[in-house]
Amino acid sequence: MSEVEEGIQQFNRLVAKAALIHPMTWCVKRQWPMWTRSLSGKECCTCEHFVANGGICDPL
């Protein structure tokens, strides 16, 4: 694997991590409910619940 390919893979991993961290950070700062789609449809998720579940909103 070339240095360029390795750099691209590292960047892609960082982007994936940032995508997970950003919604949680936004939620904690704003303290607004988050709406997410669960298997049963749309459920309301509070910030506390969102963070406690590691960014996953289960039906309340």
PDB file of C-alpha atoms in Angstrom:
ATOM      1  CA  MET A   1       0.000   0.000   0.000  1.00  0.00           C
ATOM      2  CA  SER A   2       1.384   3.404  -0.926  1.00  0.00           C
ATOM      3  CA  GLU A   3       1.718   6.277   1.517  1.00  0.00           C
ATOM      4  CA  VAL A   4      -1.089   8.084  -0.283  1.00  0.00           C
ATOM      5  CA  GLU A   5      -3.463   5.117   0.058  1.00  0.00           C
ATOM      6  CA  GLU A   6      -2.547   4.729   3.721  1.00  0.00           C
ATOM      7  CA  GLY A   7      -3.143   8.445   4.294  1.00  0.00           C
ATOM      8  CA  ILE A   8      -6.563   8.204   2.647  1.00  0.00           C
ATOM      9  CA  GLN A   9      -7.538   5.256   4.852  1.00  0.00           C
ATOM     10  CA  GLN A  10      -6.416   7.094   8.001  1.00  0.00           C
ATOM     11  CA  PHE A  11      -8.415  10.146   6.943  1.00  0.00           C
ATOM     12  CA  ASN A  12     -11.513   8.024   6.293  1.00  0.00           C
ATOM     13  CA  ARG A  13     -11.244   6.480   9.775  1.00  0.00           C
ATOM     14  CA  LEU A  14     -10.974   9.944  11.342  1.00  0.00           C
ATOM     15  CA  VAL A  15     -14.014  11.159   9.409  1.00  0.00           C
ATOM     16  CA  ALA A  16     -16.036   8.168  10.640  1.00  0.00           C
ATOM     17  CA  LYS A  17     -15.025   8.890  14.252  1.00  0.00           C
ATOM     18  CA  ALA A  18     -15.804  12.598  13.878  1.00  0.00           C
ATOM     19  CA  ALA A  19     -19.237  11.758  12.482  1.00  0.00           C
ATOM     20  CA  LEU A  20     -20.018   9.833  15.677  1.00  0.00           C
ATOM     21  CA  ILE A  21     -18.559  12.403  18.065  1.00  0.00           C
ATOM     22  CA  HIS A  22     -20.080  15.519  16.466  1.00  0.00           C
ATOM     23  CA  PRO A  23     -23.794  14.729  17.056  1.00  0.00           C
ATOM     24  CA  MET A  24     -23.082  13.855  20.697  1.00  0.00           C
ATOM     25  CA  THR A  25     -21.096  17.069  21.233  1.00  0.00           C
ATOM     26  CA  TRP A  26     -23.803  19.153  19.567  1.00  0.00           C
ATOM     27  CA  CYS A  27     -26.462  17.488  21.673  1.00  0.00           C
ATOM     28  CA  VAL A  28     -24.636  18.031  24.972  1.00  0.00           C
ATOM     29  CA  LYS A  29     -23.945  21.691  24.206  1.00  0.00           C
ATOM     30  CA  ARG A  30     -27.446  22.521  23.014  1.00  0.00           C
ATOM     31  CA  GLN A  31     -29.445  20.245  25.326  1.00  0.00           C
ATOM     32  CA  TRP A  32     -32.156  19.791  22.721  1.00  0.00           C
ATOM     33  CA  PRO A  33     -34.060  16.582  22.054  1.00  0.00           C
ATOM     34  CA  MET A  34     -32.757  14.587  19.124  1.00  0.00           C
ATOM     35  CA  TRP A  35     -35.078  12.853  16.687  1.00  0.00           C
ATOM     36  CA  THR A  36     -33.813   9.545  15.372  1.00  0.00           C
ATOM     37  CA  ARG A  37     -35.335   6.691  13.437  1.00  0.00           C
ATOM     38  CA  SER A  38     -35.724   3.434  15.315  1.00  0.00           C
ATOM     39  CA  LEU A  39     -36.937   0.089  14.005  1.00  0.00           C
ATOM     40  CA  SER A  40     -40.480   1.011  15.006  1.00  0.00           C
ATOM     41  CA  GLY A  41     -40.383   4.490  13.432  1.00  0.00           C
ATOM     42  CA  LYS A  42     -39.546   7.953  14.678  1.00  0.00           C
ATOM     43  CA  GLU A  43     -38.864   8.255  18.396  1.00  0.00           C
ATOM     44  CA  CYS A  44     -37.940  11.250  20.525  1.00  0.00           C
ATOM     45  CA  CYS A  45     -34.589  11.021  22.239  1.00  0.00           C
ATOM     46  CA  THR A  46     -33.347  13.414  24.920  1.00  0.00           C
ATOM     47  CA  CYS A  47     -29.703  14.434  24.976  1.00  0.00           C
ATOM     48  CA  GLU A  48     -29.113  12.566  28.231  1.00  0.00           C
ATOM     49  CA  HIS A  49     -30.530   9.365  26.730  1.00  0.00           C
ATOM     50  CA  PHE A  50     -28.573   9.871  23.491  1.00  0.00           C
ATOM     51  CA  VAL A  51     -25.230  10.264  25.300  1.00  0.00           C
ATOM     52  CA  ALA A  52     -25.920   7.457  27.796  1.00  0.00           C
ATOM     53  CA  ASN A  53     -26.456   5.074  24.878  1.00  0.00           C
ATOM     54  CA  GLY A  54     -23.256   6.122  23.109  1.00  0.00           C
ATOM     55  CA  GLY A  55     -25.062   8.058  20.402  1.00  0.00           C
ATOM     56  CA  ILE A  56     -27.727   5.425  19.818  1.00  0.00           C
ATOM     57  CA  CYS A  57     -31.332   6.347  20.509  1.00  0.00           C
ATOM     58  CA  ASP A  58     -33.513   3.436  21.507  1.00  0.00           C
ATOM     59  CA  PRO A  59     -37.278   3.896  21.720  1.00  0.00           C
ATOM     60  CA  LEU A  60     -38.170   5.552  25.025  1.00  0.00           C
TER      61      LEU A  60
END
